Amino acid sequence: MNASDAWSGAPVLVPAPAPSLEAGLPSAWNNGKSSGRLIGEIDLAATPPAVRLARSYVRELVGQHFGADRSELGDLELLTSEAMTNSVLHARPRRDGTVMLSVLHVDRYVRVEVTDGGAAPGRPRAADEPLPAGGRGLALMKALATDFGTGRGRNGTSTFWFGVGVREGWRLP
């Protein structure tokens, strides 16, 4: 897509109540059946450079899948960065030393999942303890994501996920 072809409309408004983007939960958009479809998945080394790679991967994958250009994908890139950074800095890698990044198309949403080896050992932060400097990922998720959450796998892995709405003008495959 050329810059002159860029979408210039407003985001799609989601009617209340918003559908759940929780995997396995019924979706309000599809008569109780989830319509999630894997767009792409990649294993990345659990190191800081993986954050940039994850952001690029999601931008290119979603851009190609929906025909969106880079200017339309800022929130998705930012939230991907936050989720990957949190995983790389504050969790253990999976047994093979990686973090898995998955991108799904769920109804009119893009869902990004980051799966790592679970919480790193250490002292949990008290609820009233201030966030560390730079630790504003949760505030960004609340402000920009349609929905987000976590899940735990049987093998001790942990998955953080978030979803953002597909914007008006994106092709829906």
JSON list of N, CA, C and O in Angstrom, two decimals, residues 29-66:
[
{"chain": "A", "resi": 29, "resn": "TRP", "atom": "N", "xyz": [-19.64, -11.99, 18.79]},
{"chain": "A", "resi": 29, "resn": "TRP", "atom": "CA", "xyz": [-19.77, -11.72, 17.36]},
{"chain": "A", "resi": 29, "resn": "TRP", "atom": "C", "xyz": [-20.10, -12.95, 16.54]},
{"chain": "A", "resi": 29, "resn": "TRP", "atom": "O", "xyz": [-20.44, -12.85, 15.39]},
{"chain": "A", "resi": 30, "resn": "ASN", "atom": "N", "xyz": [-19.95, -14.13, 17.10]},
{"chain": "A", "resi": 30, "resn": "ASN", "atom": "CA", "xyz": [-20.06, -15.32, 16.27]},
{"chain": "A", "resi": 30, "resn": "ASN", "atom": "C", "xyz": [-20.95, -16.39, 16.90]},
{"chain": "A", "resi": 30, "resn": "ASN", "atom": "O", "xyz": [-20.62, -17.56, 16.87]},
{"chain": "A", "resi": 31, "resn": "ASN", "atom": "N", "xyz": [-22.05, -15.98, 17.48]},
{"chain": "A", "resi": 31, "resn": "ASN", "atom": "CA", "xyz": [-23.02, -16.91, 18.08]},
{"chain": "A", "resi": 31, "resn": "ASN", "atom": "C", "xyz": [-22.39, -17.90, 19.04]},
{"chain": "A", "resi": 31, "resn": "ASN", "atom": "O", "xyz": [-22.69, -19.09, 19.02]},
{"chain": "A", "resi": 32, "resn": "GLY", "atom": "N", "xyz": [-21.48, -17.43, 19.87]},
{"chain": "A", "resi": 32, "resn": "GLY", "atom": "CA", "xyz": [-20.89, -18.28, 20.90]},
{"chain": "A", "resi": 32, "resn": "GLY", "atom": "C", "xyz": [-19.73, -19.13, 20.43]},
{"chain": "A", "resi": 32, "resn": "GLY", "atom": "O", "xyz": [-19.19, -19.90, 21.20]},
{"chain": "A", "resi": 33, "resn": "LYS", "atom": "N", "xyz": [-19.33, -19.06, 19.17]},
{"chain": "A", "resi": 33, "resn": "LYS", "atom": "CA", "xyz": [-18.22, -19.87, 18.68]},
{"chain": "A", "resi": 33, "resn": "LYS", "atom": "C", "xyz": [-17.05, -18.95, 18.35]},
{"chain": "A", "resi": 33, "resn": "LYS", "atom": "O", "xyz": [-17.21, -17.95, 17.68]},
{"chain": "A", "resi": 34, "resn": "SER", "atom": "N", "xyz": [-15.87, -19.32, 18.83]},
{"chain": "A", "resi": 34, "resn": "SER", "atom": "CA", "xyz": [-14.68, -18.53, 18.54]},
{"chain": "A", "resi": 34, "resn": "SER", "atom": "C", "xyz": [-14.30, -18.68, 17.07]},
{"chain": "A", "resi": 34, "resn": "SER", "atom": "O", "xyz": [-14.38, -19.76, 16.51]},
{"chain": "A", "resi": 35, "resn": "SER", "atom": "N", "xyz": [-13.91, -17.57, 16.46]},
{"chain": "A", "resi": 35, "resn": "SER", "atom": "CA", "xyz": [-13.50, -17.63, 15.06]},
{"chain": "A", "resi": 35, "resn": "SER", "atom": "C", "xyz": [-12.03, -17.28, 14.92]},
{"chain": "A", "resi": 35, "resn": "SER", "atom": "O", "xyz": [-11.60, -16.80, 13.90]},
{"chain": "A", "resi": 36, "resn": "GLY", "atom": "N", "xyz": [-11.24, -17.52, 15.98]},
{"chain": "A", "resi": 36, "resn": "GLY", "atom": "CA", "xyz": [-9.82, -17.20, 15.94]},
{"chain": "A", "resi": 36, "resn": "GLY", "atom": "C", "xyz": [-9.08, -18.01, 14.89]},
{"chain": "A", "resi": 36, "resn": "GLY", "atom": "O", "xyz": [-9.32, -19.20, 14.73]},
{"chain": "A", "resi": 37, "resn": "ARG", "atom": "N", "xyz": [-8.19, -17.33, 14.17]},
{"chain": "A", "resi": 37, "resn": "ARG", "atom": "CA", "xyz": [-7.40, -17.99, 13.13]},
{"chain": "A", "resi": 37, "resn": "ARG", "atom": "C", "xyz": [-5.96, -17.52, 13.28]},
{"chain": "A", "resi": 37, "resn": "ARG", "atom": "O", "xyz": [-5.70, -16.31, 13.31]},
{"chain": "A", "resi": 38, "resn": "LEU", "atom": "N", "xyz": [-5.04, -18.46, 13.36]},
{"chain": "A", "resi": 38, "resn": "LEU", "atom": "CA", "xyz": [-3.63, -18.13, 13.48]},
{"chain": "A", "resi": 38, "resn": "LEU", "atom": "C", "xyz": [-3.14, -17.48, 12.19]},
{"chain": "A", "resi": 38, "resn": "LEU", "atom": "O", "xyz": [-3.31, -18.03, 11.11]},
{"chain": "A", "resi": 39, "resn": "ILE", "atom": "N", "xyz": [-2.58, -16.28, 12.32]},
{"chain": "A", "resi": 39, "resn": "ILE", "atom": "CA", "xyz": [-2.00, -15.58, 11.17]},
{"chain": "A", "resi": 39, "resn": "ILE", "atom": "C", "xyz": [-0.52, -15.91, 11.06]},
{"chain": "A", "resi": 39, "resn": "ILE", "atom": "O", "xyz": [0.01, -16.11, 9.98]},
{"chain": "A", "resi": 40, "resn": "GLY", "atom": "N", "xyz": [0.16, -15.97, 12.20]},
{"chain": "A", "resi": 40, "resn": "GLY", "atom": "CA", "xyz": [1.59, -16.27, 12.20]},
{"chain": "A", "resi": 40, "resn": "GLY", "atom": "C", "xyz": [2.10, -16.52, 13.60]},
{"chain": "A", "resi": 40, "resn": "GLY", "atom": "O", "xyz": [1.49, -16.12, 14.59]},
{"chain": "A", "resi": 41, "resn": "GLU", "atom": "N", "xyz": [3.23, -17.21, 13.68]},
{"chain": "A", "resi": 41, "resn": "GLU", "atom": "CA", "xyz": [3.83, -17.55, 14.96]},
{"chain": "A", "resi": 41, "resn": "GLU", "atom": "C", "xyz": [5.34, -17.65, 14.76]},
{"chain": "A", "resi": 41, "resn": "GLU", "atom": "O", "xyz": [5.80, -18.15, 13.73]},
{"chain": "A", "resi": 42, "resn": "ILE", "atom": "N", "xyz": [6.09, -17.15, 15.74]},
{"chain": "A", "resi": 42, "resn": "ILE", "atom": "CA", "xyz": [7.55, -17.16, 15.64]},
{"chain": "A", "resi": 42, "resn": "ILE", "atom": "C", "xyz": [8.15, -17.32, 17.03]},
{"chain": "A", "resi": 42, "resn": "ILE", "atom": "O", "xyz": [7.62, -16.81, 18.01]},
{"chain": "A", "resi": 43, "resn": "ASP", "atom": "N", "xyz": [9.25, -18.08, 17.11]},
{"chain": "A", "resi": 43, "resn": "ASP", "atom": "CA", "xyz": [10.02, -18.21, 18.33]},
{"chain": "A", "resi": 43, "resn": "ASP", "atom": "C", "xyz": [11.19, -17.24, 18.24]},
{"chain": "A", "resi": 43, "resn": "ASP", "atom": "O", "xyz": [11.90, -17.22, 17.22]},
{"chain": "A", "resi": 44, "resn": "LEU", "atom": "N", "xyz": [11.38, -16.46, 19.30]},
{"chain": "A", "resi": 44, "resn": "LEU", "atom": "CA", "xyz": [12.47, -15.48, 19.35]},
{"chain": "A", "resi": 44, "resn": "LEU", "atom": "C", "xyz": [13.31, -15.74, 20.59]},
{"chain": "A", "resi": 44, "resn": "LEU", "atom": "O", "xyz": [12.76, -16.09, 21.65]},
{"chain": "A", "resi": 45, "resn": "ALA", "atom": "N", "xyz": [14.61, -15.54, 20.50]},
{"chain": "A", "resi": 45, "resn": "ALA", "atom": "CA", "xyz": [15.48, -15.66, 21.66]},
{"chain": "A", "resi": 45, "resn": "ALA", "atom": "C", "xyz": [14.99, -14.70, 22.74]},
{"chain": "A", "resi": 45, "resn": "ALA", "atom": "O", "xyz": [14.60, -13.58, 22.44]},
{"chain": "A", "resi": 46, "resn": "ALA", "atom": "N", "xyz": [14.99, -15.13, 23.97]},
{"chain": "A", "resi": 46, "resn": "ALA", "atom": "CA", "xyz": [14.50, -14.31, 25.07]},
{"chain": "A", "resi": 46, "resn": "ALA", "atom": "C", "xyz": [15.55, -13.28, 25.48]},
{"chain": "A", "resi": 46, "resn": "ALA", "atom": "O", "xyz": [16.10, -13.31, 26.58]},
{"chain": "A", "resi": 47, "resn": "THR", "atom": "N", "xyz": [15.84, -12.36, 24.57]},
{"chain": "A", "resi": 47, "resn": "THR", "atom": "CA", "xyz": [16.84, -11.32, 24.77]},
{"chain": "A", "resi": 47, "resn": "THR", "atom": "C", "xyz": [16.26, -9.97, 24.35]},
{"chain": "A", "resi": 47, "resn": "THR", "atom": "O", "xyz": [15.31, -9.92, 23.56]},
{"chain": "A", "resi": 48, "resn": "PRO", "atom": "N", "xyz": [16.80, -8.87, 24.84]},
{"chain": "A", "resi": 48, "resn": "PRO", "atom": "CA", "xyz": [16.26, -7.55, 24.47]},
{"chain": "A", "resi": 48, "resn": "PRO", "atom": "C", "xyz": [16.14, -7.29, 22.96]},
{"chain": "A", "resi": 48, "resn": "PRO", "atom": "O", "xyz": [15.15, -6.69, 22.54]},
{"chain": "A", "resi": 49, "resn": "PRO", "atom": "N", "xyz": [17.08, -7.74, 22.11]},
{"chain": "A", "resi": 49, "resn": "PRO", "atom": "CA", "xyz": [16.89, -7.49, 20.67]},
{"chain": "A", "resi": 49, "resn": "PRO", "atom": "C", "xyz": [15.62, -8.15, 20.09]},
{"chain": "A", "resi": 49, "resn": "PRO", "atom": "O", "xyz": [15.14, -7.75, 19.04]},
{"chain": "A", "resi": 50, "resn": "ALA", "atom": "N", "xyz": [15.07, -9.13, 20.79]},
{"chain": "A", "resi": 50, "resn": "ALA", "atom": "CA", "xyz": [13.85, -9.79, 20.32]},
{"chain": "A", "resi": 50, "resn": "ALA", "atom": "C", "xyz": [12.66, -8.84, 20.30]},
{"chain": "A", "resi": 50, "resn": "ALA", "atom": "O", "xyz": [11.72, -9.03, 19.53]},
{"chain": "A", "resi": 51, "resn": "VAL", "atom": "N", "xyz": [12.70, -7.80, 21.11]},
{"chain": "A", "resi": 51, "resn": "VAL", "atom": "CA", "xyz": [11.59, -6.84, 21.16]},
{"chain": "A", "resi": 51, "resn": "VAL", "atom": "C", "xyz": [11.43, -6.14, 19.82]},
{"chain": "A", "resi": 51, "resn": "VAL", "atom": "O", "xyz": [10.33, -6.05, 19.27]},
{"chain": "A", "resi": 52, "resn": "ARG", "atom": "N", "xyz": [12.52, -5.68, 19.26]},
{"chain": "A", "resi": 52, "resn": "ARG", "atom": "CA", "xyz": [12.49, -5.01, 17.95]},
{"chain": "A", "resi": 52, "resn": "ARG", "atom": "C", "xyz": [12.03, -5.98, 16.87]},
{"chain": "A", "resi": 52, "resn": "ARG", "atom": "O", "xyz": [11.22, -5.65, 16.00]},
{"chain": "A", "resi": 53, "resn": "LEU", "atom": "N", "xyz": [12.55, -7.20, 16.92]},
{"chain": "A", "resi": 53, "resn": "LEU", "atom": "CA", "xyz": [12.16, -8.22, 15.93]},
{"chain": "A", "resi": 53, "resn": "LEU", "atom": "C", "xyz": [10.67, -8.54, 16.03]},
{"chain": "A", "resi": 53, "resn": "LEU", "atom": "O", "xyz": [10.00, -8.69, 15.00]},
{"chain": "A", "resi": 54, "resn": "ALA", "atom": "N", "xyz": [10.15, -8.64, 17.24]},
{"chain": "A", "resi": 54, "resn": "ALA", "atom": "CA", "xyz": [8.73, -8.93, 17.43]},
{"chain": "A", "resi": 54, "resn": "ALA", "atom": "C", "xyz": [7.87, -7.81, 16.87]},
{"chain": "A", "resi": 54, "resn": "ALA", "atom": "O", "xyz": [6.87, -8.06, 16.18]},
{"chain": "A", "resi": 55, "resn": "ARG", "atom": "N", "xyz": [8.25, -6.59, 17.14]},
{"chain": "A", "resi": 55, "resn": "ARG", "atom": "CA", "xyz": [7.50, -5.43, 16.64]},
{"chain": "A", "resi": 55, "resn": "ARG", "atom": "C", "xyz": [7.46, -5.43, 15.11]},
{"chain": "A", "resi": 55, "resn": "ARG", "atom": "O", "xyz": [6.41, -5.25, 14.50]},
{"chain": "A", "resi": 56, "resn": "SER", "atom": "N", "xyz": [8.61, -5.66, 14.49]},
{"chain": "A", "resi": 56, "resn": "SER", "atom": "CA", "xyz": [8.69, -5.71, 13.02]},
{"chain": "A", "resi": 56, "resn": "SER", "atom": "C", "xyz": [7.87, -6.86, 12.47]},
{"chain": "A", "resi": 56, "resn": "SER", "atom": "O", "xyz": [7.17, -6.71, 11.46]},
{"chain": "A", "resi": 57, "resn": "TYR", "atom": "N", "xyz": [7.95, -8.02, 13.10]},
{"chain": "A", "resi": 57, "resn": "TYR", "atom": "CA", "xyz": [7.21, -9.20, 12.65]},
{"chain": "A", "resi": 57, "resn": "TYR", "atom": "C", "xyz": [5.71, -8.93, 12.66]},
{"chain": "A", "resi": 57, "resn": "TYR", "atom": "O", "xyz": [5.02, -9.19, 11.68]},
{"chain": "A", "resi": 58, "resn": "VAL", "atom": "N", "xyz": [5.21, -8.39, 13.77]},
{"chain": "A", "resi": 58, "resn": "VAL", "atom": "CA", "xyz": [3.77, -8.11, 13.88]},
{"chain": "A", "resi": 58, "resn": "VAL", "atom": "C", "xyz": [3.36, -7.05, 12.86]},
{"chain": "A", "resi": 58, "resn": "VAL", "atom": "O", "xyz": [2.33, -7.19, 12.19]},
{"chain": "A", "resi": 59, "resn": "ARG", "atom": "N", "xyz": [4.14, -6.00, 12.73]},
{"chain": "A", "resi": 59, "resn": "ARG", "atom": "CA", "xyz": [3.81, -4.94, 11.76]},
{"chain": "A", "resi": 59, "resn": "ARG", "atom": "C", "xyz": [3.71, -5.50, 10.35]},
{"chain": "A", "resi": 59, "resn": "ARG", "atom": "O", "xyz": [2.74, -5.26, 9.64]},
{"chain": "A", "resi": 60, "resn": "GLU", "atom": "N", "xyz": [4.71, -6.26, 9.92]},
{"chain": "A", "resi": 60, "resn": "GLU", "atom": "CA", "xyz": [4.71, -6.81, 8.57]},
{"chain": "A", "resi": 60, "resn": "GLU", "atom": "C", "xyz": [3.60, -7.82, 8.37]},
{"chain": "A", "resi": 60, "resn": "GLU", "atom": "O", "xyz": [2.90, -7.81, 7.36]},
{"chain": "A", "resi": 61, "resn": "LEU", "atom": "N", "xyz": [3.42, -8.71, 9.34]},
{"chain": "A", "resi": 61, "resn": "LEU", "atom": "CA", "xyz": [2.41, -9.76, 9.23]},
{"chain": "A", "resi": 61, "resn": "LEU", "atom": "C", "xyz": [1.00, -9.18, 9.16]},
{"chain": "A", "resi": 61, "resn": "LEU", "atom": "O", "xyz": [0.22, -9.51, 8.27]},
{"chain": "A", "resi": 62, "resn": "VAL", "atom": "N", "xyz": [0.67, -8.29, 10.07]},
{"chain": "A", "resi": 62, "resn": "VAL", "atom": "CA", "xyz": [-0.66, -7.70, 10.10]},
{"chain": "A", "resi": 62, "resn": "VAL", "atom": "C", "xyz": [-0.86, -6.77, 8.90]},
{"chain": "A", "resi": 62, "resn": "VAL", "atom": "O", "xyz": [-1.92, -6.73, 8.30]},
{"chain": "A", "resi": 63, "resn": "GLY", "atom": "N", "xyz": [0.19, -6.03, 8.55]},
{"chain": "A", "resi": 63, "resn": "GLY", "atom": "CA", "xyz": [0.10, -5.16, 7.38]},
{"chain": "A", "resi": 63, "resn": "GLY", "atom": "C", "xyz": [-0.22, -5.93, 6.12]},
{"chain": "A", "resi": 63, "resn": "GLY", "atom": "O", "xyz": [-1.09, -5.54, 5.34]},
{"chain": "A", "resi": 64, "resn": "GLN", "atom": "N", "xyz": [0.45, -7.05, 5.91]},
{"chain": "A", "resi": 64, "resn": "GLN", "atom": "CA", "xyz": [0.19, -7.87, 4.73]},
{"chain": "A", "resi": 64, "resn": "GLN", "atom": "C", "xyz": [-1.16, -8.55, 4.80]},
{"chain": "A", "resi": 64, "resn": "GLN", "atom": "O", "xyz": [-1.88, -8.62, 3.81]},
{"chain": "A", "resi": 65, "resn": "HIS", "atom": "N", "xyz": [-1.52, -9.07, 5.96]},
{"chain": "A", "resi": 65, "resn": "HIS", "atom": "CA", "xyz": [-2.77, -9.82, 6.11]},
{"chain": "A", "resi": 65, "resn": "HIS", "atom": "C", "xyz": [-4.00, -8.93, 5.90]},
{"chain": "A", "resi": 65, "resn": "HIS", "atom": "O", "xyz": [-4.98, -9.36, 5.29]},
{"chain": "A", "resi": 66, "resn": "PHE", "atom": "N", "xyz": [-3.95, -7.70, 6.42]},
{"chain": "A", "resi": 66, "resn": "PHE", "atom": "CA", "xyz": [-5.11, -6.82, 6.36]},
{"chain": "A", "resi": 66, "resn": "PHE", "atom": "C", "xyz": [-4.96, -5.68, 5.36]},
{"chain": "A", "resi": 66, "resn": "PHE", "atom": "O", "xyz": [-5.86, -4.87, 5.21]}
]
